[in-house]
CSV table of C-alpha atoms and ligand atoms in Angstrom, one decimal:
chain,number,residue,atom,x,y,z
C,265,UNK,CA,-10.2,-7.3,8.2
C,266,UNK,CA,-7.1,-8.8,10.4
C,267,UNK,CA,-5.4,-6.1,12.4
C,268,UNK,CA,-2.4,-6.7,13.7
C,269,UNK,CA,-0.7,-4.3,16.3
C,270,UNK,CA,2.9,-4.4,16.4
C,271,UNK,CA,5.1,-3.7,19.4
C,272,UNK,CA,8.3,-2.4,16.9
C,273,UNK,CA,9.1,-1.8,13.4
C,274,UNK,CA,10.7,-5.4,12.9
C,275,UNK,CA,7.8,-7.3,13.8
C,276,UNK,CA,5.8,-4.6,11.2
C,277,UNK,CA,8.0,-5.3,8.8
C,278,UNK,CA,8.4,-9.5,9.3
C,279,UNK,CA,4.2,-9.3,9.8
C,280,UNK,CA,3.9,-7.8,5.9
C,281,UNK,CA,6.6,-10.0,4.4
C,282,UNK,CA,4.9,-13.0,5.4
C,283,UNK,CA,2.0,-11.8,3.6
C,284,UNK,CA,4.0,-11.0,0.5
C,285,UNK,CA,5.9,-14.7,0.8
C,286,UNK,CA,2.4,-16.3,1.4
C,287,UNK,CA,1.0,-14.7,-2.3
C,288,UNK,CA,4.0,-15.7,-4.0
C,289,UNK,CA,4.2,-19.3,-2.7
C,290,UNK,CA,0.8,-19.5,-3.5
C,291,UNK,CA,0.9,-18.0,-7.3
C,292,UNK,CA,3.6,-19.7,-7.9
C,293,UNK,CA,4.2,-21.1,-11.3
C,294,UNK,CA,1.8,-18.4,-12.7
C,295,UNK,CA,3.1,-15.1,-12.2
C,296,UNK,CA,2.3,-13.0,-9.4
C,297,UNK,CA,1.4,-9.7,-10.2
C,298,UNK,CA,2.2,-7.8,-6.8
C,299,UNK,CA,0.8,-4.2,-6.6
C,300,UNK,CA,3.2,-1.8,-5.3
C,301,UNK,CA,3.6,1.8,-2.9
C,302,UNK,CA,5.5,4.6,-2.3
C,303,UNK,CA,5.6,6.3,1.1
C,304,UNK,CA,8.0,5.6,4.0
C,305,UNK,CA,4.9,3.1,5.8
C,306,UNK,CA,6.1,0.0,3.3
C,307,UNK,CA,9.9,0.6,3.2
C,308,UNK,CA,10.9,-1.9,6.4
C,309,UNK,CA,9.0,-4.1,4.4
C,310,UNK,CA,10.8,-3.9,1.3
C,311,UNK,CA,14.0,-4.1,3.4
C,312,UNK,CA,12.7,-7.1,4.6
C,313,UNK,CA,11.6,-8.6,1.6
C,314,UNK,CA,15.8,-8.0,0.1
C,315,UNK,CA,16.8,-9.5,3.1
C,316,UNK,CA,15.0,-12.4,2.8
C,317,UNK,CA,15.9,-12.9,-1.3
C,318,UNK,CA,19.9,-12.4,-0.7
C,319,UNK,CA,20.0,-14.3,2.7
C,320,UNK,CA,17.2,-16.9,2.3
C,321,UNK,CA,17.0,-17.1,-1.6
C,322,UNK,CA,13.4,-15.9,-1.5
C,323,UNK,CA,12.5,-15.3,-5.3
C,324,UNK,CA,10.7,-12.7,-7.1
C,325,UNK,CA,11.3,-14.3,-10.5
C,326,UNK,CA,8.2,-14.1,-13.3
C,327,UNK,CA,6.8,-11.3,-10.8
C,328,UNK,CA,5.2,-8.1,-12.4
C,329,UNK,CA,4.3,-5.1,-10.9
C,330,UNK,CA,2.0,-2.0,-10.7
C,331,UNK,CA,2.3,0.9,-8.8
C,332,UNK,CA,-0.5,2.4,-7.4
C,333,UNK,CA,0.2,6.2,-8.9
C,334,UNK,CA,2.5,8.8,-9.9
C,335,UNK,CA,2.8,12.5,-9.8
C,336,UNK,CA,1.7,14.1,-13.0
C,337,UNK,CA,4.3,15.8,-14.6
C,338,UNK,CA,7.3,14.0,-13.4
C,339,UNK,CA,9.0,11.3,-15.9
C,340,UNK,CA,10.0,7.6,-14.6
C,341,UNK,CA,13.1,8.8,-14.3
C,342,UNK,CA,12.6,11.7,-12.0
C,343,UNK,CA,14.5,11.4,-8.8
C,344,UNK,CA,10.9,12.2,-6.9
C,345,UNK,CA,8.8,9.9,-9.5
C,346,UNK,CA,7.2,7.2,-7.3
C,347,UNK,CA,8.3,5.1,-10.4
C,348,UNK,CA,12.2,5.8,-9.2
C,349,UNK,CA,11.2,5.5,-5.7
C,350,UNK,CA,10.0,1.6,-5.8
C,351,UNK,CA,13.2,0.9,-8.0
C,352,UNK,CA,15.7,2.3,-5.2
C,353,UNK,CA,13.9,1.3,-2.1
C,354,UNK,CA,12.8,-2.6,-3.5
C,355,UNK,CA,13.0,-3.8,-6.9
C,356,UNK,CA,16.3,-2.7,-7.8
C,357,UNK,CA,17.3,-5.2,-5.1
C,358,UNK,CA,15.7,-8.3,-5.9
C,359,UNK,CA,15.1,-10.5,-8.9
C,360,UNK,CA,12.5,-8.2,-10.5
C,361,UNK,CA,13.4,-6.9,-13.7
C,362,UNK,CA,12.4,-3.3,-14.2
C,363,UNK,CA,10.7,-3.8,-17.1
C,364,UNK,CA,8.3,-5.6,-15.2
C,365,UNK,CA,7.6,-2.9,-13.2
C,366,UNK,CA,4.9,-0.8,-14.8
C,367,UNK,CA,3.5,2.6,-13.5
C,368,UNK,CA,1.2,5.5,-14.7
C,369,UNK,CA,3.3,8.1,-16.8
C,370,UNK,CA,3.2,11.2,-14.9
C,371,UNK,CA,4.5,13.0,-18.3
C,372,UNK,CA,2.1,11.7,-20.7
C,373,UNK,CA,0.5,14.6,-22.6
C,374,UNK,CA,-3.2,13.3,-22.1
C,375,UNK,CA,-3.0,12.2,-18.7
C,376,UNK,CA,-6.7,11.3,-18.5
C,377,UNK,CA,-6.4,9.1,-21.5
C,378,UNK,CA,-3.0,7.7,-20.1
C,379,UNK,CA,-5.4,6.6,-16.3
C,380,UNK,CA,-7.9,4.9,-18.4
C,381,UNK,CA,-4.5,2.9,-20.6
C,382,UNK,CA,-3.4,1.9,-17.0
C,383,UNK,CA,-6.5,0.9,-15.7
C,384,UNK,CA,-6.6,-1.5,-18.7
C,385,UNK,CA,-3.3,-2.8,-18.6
C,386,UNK,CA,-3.9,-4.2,-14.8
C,387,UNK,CA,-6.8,-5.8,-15.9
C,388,UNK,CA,-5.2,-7.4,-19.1
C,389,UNK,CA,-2.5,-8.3,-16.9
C,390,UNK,CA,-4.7,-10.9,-14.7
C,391,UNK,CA,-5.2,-8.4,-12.0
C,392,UNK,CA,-3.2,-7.7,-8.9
C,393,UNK,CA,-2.7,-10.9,-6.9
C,394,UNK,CA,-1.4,-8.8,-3.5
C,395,UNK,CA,-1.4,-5.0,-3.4
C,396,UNK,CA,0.3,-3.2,-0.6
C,397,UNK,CA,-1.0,0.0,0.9
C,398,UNK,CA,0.3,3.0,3.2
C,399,UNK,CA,-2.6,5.0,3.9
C,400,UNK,CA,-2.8,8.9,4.2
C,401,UNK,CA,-3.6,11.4,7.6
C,402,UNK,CA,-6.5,12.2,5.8
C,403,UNK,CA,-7.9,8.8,5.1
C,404,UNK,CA,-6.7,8.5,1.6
C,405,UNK,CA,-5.2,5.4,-0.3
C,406,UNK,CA,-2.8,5.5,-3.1
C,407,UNK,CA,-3.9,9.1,-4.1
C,408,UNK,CA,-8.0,8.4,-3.6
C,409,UNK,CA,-8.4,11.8,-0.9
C,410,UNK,CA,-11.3,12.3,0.7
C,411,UNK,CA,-14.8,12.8,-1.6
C,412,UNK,CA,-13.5,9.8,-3.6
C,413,UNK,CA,-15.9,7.7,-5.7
C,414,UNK,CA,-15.9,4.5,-3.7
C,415,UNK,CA,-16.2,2.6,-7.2
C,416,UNK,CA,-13.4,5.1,-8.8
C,417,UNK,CA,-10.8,4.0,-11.5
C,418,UNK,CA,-7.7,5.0,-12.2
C,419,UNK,CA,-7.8,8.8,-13.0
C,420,UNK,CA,-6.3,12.3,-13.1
C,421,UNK,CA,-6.7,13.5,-9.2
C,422,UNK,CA,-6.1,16.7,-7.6
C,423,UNK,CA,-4.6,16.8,-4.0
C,424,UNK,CA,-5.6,17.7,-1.0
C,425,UNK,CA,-3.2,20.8,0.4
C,426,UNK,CA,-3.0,18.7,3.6
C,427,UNK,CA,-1.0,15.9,1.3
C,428,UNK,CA,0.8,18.5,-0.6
C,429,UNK,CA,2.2,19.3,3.2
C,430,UNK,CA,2.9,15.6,4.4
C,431,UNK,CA,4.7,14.7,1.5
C,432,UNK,CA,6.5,17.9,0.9
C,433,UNK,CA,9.4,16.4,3.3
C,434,UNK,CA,10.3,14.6,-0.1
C,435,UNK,CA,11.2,17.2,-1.7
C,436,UNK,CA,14.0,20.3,-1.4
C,437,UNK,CA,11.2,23.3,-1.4
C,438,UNK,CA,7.3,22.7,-0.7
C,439,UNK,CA,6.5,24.6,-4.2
C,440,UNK,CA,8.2,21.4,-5.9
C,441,UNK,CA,5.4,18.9,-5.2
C,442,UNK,CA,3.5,18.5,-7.7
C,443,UNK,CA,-0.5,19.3,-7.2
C,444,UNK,CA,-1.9,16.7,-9.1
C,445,UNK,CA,-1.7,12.4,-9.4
C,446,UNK,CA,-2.4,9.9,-11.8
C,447,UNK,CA,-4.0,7.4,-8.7
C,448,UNK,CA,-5.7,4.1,-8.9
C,449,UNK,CA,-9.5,4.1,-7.8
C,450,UNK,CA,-10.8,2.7,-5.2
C,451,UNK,CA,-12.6,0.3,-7.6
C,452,UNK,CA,-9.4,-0.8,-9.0
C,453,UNK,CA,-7.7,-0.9,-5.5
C,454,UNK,CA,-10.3,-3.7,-4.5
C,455,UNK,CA,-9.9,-5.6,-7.4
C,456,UNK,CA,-7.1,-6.8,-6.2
C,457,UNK,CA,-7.1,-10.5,-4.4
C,458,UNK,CA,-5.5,-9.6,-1.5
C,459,UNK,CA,-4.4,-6.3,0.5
C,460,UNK,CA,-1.9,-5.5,3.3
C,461,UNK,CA,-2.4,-1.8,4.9
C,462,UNK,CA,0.4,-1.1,7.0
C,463,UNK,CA,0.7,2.2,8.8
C,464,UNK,CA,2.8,3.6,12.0
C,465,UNK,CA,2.6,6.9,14.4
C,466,UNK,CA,-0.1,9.0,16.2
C,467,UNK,CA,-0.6,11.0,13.2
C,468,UNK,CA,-2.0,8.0,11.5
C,469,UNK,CA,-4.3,7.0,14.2
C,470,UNK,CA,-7.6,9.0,13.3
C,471,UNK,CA,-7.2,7.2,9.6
C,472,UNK,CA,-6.3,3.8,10.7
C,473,UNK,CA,-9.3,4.1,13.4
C,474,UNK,CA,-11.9,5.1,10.7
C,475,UNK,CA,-10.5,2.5,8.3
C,476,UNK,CA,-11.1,-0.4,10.7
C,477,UNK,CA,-14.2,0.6,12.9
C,478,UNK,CA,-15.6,3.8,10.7
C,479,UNK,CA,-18.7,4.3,8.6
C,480,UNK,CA,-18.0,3.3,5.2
C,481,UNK,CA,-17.9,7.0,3.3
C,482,UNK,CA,-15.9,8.5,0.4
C,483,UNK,CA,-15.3,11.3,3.8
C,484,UNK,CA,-12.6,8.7,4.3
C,485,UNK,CA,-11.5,6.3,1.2
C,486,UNK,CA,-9.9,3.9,3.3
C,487,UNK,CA,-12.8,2.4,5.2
C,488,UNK,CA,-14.0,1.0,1.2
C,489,UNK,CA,-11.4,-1.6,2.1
C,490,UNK,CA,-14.1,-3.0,4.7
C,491,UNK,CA,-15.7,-4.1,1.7
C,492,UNK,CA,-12.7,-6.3,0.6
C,493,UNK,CA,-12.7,-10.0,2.4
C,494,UNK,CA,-8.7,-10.5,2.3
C,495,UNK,CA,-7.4,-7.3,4.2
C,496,UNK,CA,-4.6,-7.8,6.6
C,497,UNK,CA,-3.7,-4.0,8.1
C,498,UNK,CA,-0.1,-4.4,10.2
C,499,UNK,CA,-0.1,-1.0,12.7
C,500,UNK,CA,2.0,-0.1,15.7
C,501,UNK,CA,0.7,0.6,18.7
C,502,UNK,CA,0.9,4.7,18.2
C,503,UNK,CA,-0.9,4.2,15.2
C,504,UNK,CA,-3.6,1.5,16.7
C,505,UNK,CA,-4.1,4.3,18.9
C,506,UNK,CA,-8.1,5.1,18.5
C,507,UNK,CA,-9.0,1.8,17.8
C,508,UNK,CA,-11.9,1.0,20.2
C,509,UNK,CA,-11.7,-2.7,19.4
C,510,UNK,CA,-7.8,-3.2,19.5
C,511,UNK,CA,-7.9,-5.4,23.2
C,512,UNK,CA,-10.4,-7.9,20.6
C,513,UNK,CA,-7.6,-7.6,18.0
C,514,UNK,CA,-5.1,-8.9,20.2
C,515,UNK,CA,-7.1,-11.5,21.5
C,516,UNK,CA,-7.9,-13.0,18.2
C,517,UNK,CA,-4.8,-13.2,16.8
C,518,UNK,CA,-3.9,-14.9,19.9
C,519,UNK,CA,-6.6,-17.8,19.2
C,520,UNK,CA,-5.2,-17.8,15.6
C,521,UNK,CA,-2.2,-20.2,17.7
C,522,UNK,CA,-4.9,-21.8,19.8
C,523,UNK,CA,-6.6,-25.4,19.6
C,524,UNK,CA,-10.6,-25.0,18.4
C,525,UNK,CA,-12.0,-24.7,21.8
C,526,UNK,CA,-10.5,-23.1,25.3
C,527,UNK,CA,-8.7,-24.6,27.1
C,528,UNK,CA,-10.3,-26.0,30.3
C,529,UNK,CA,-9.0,-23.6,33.4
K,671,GLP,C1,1.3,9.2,-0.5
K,671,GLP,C2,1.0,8.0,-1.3
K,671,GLP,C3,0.2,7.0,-0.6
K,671,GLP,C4,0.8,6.7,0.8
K,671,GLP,C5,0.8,8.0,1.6
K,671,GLP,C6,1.4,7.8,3.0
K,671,GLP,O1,0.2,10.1,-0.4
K,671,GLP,N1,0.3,8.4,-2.5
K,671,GLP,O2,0.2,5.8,-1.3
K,671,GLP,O3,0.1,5.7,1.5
K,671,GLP,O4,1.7,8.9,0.9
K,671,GLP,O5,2.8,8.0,3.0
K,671,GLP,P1,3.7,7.6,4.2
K,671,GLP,O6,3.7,6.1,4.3
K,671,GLP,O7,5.0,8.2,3.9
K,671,GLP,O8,3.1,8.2,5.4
């Protein structure tokens, strides 16, 4: 895993675009598929990433994506559909047609069958070349809460009451949000080639500690990333918080711009 700890949200955001202009450079000519979340975490990097198409011509064109989940019972079009959500905060705004843009249907009348259709169509689709993550208080990724099969698929989930309460700021009452997901697994999360985590605040601090430095365990989905060899995870420093090892992160990103050896003192 490369952690990187972040002094503001500019450098967070410019940290995670790189990653996403890397992927695309590097598919290029074939398609990227980039997988794609909801949450506040990614948004500076989405602004980024529109910046960087209308100011520096950076192009998203033959790019598909999946979203990682959706509420179940909300349509696409739902102004709280995670579906909506990635349209206003990203694609809308750059050279991704929405058509391309592909998500569980929350409203599907067998939502079980309608996971295992979505599973498939990632798959069929080549699988995800970069997938970007937020990650929950609790540990969880995309909707994948604690007790998660680390080798899960995409499935119905139920959620925690602790995520009903973070993301109830989303929504005009707390009774609104809905109690259950169509979520990626964990399985399918680490199919894909390359991941960026990216997380900010105290309140993140216990997850983002356990993710880099815990025991891998379902008691917190996100540390199954550990057994992924392409995660980059972009914190701040409120968030790097707990992190035991973060003086050896900042030292080895430092010899990332260093010749081979040291230099003689
Ligand atoms: C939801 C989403 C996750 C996201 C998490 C954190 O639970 N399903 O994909 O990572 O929220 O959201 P935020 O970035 O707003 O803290």
């Amino acid at each position: 895993m490369e952690i990187h700890i972040v002094t503001d949200a500019v450098e967070r955001a410019g940290v995670v675009a790189d990653v996403f202009v890397r992927t695309l450079q590097e598919s290029v000519g074939s398609g990227t598929v980039l997988g794609l979340a909801t949450g506040s975490s990614p948004v500076p990097a989405y602004t980024e990433l529109i910046r960087r198409h209308r100011e520096e011509g950076l192009s998203f064109a033959g790019v598909r994506a999946f979203l990682l989940d959706e509420y179940v019972g909300l349509p696409p079009g739902h102004e709280q559909s995670y579906h909506r959500f990635i349209r206003e905060n990203f694609t809308s705004h750059v050279d991704i047609d929405d058509s391309a843009v592909l998500s569980p249907d929350g409203s599907a009348a067998d939502p079980a069958a309608e996971a295992a259709a979505y599973d498939r169509r990632i798959t069929e689709a080549g699988g995800v070349d970069l997938q970007i993550l937020g990650i929950g208080s609790n540990g969880h990724i995309a909707f994948n809460e604690p007790g998660s099969s680390l080798a899960s698929r995409t499935r119905v989930v139920g959620l925690t009451r602790r995520t009903i309460a973070d993301n109830a700021r989303f929504f005009e009452n707390s009774e609104d949000v809905p109690v259950r997901a169509l979520s990626q697994g964990l399985g399918t999360i680490r199919e894909a080639r390359r991941i960026v985590l990216t997380a900010t605040g105290e309140g993140k601090a216990e997850a983002v500690a356990q993710l880099a430095e815990g025991a891998i365990s379902a008691r917190w989905p996100a540390t199954s990333l550990q057994l992924h060899p392409d995660v980059t995870v972009v914190v701040d420093e409120a968030a790097a918080s707990r992190l035991e090892l973060a003086d050896y992160y900042r030292y080895a990103r430092g010899l990332e711009h260093s010749g081979p050896v040291a230099p003689h003192s």
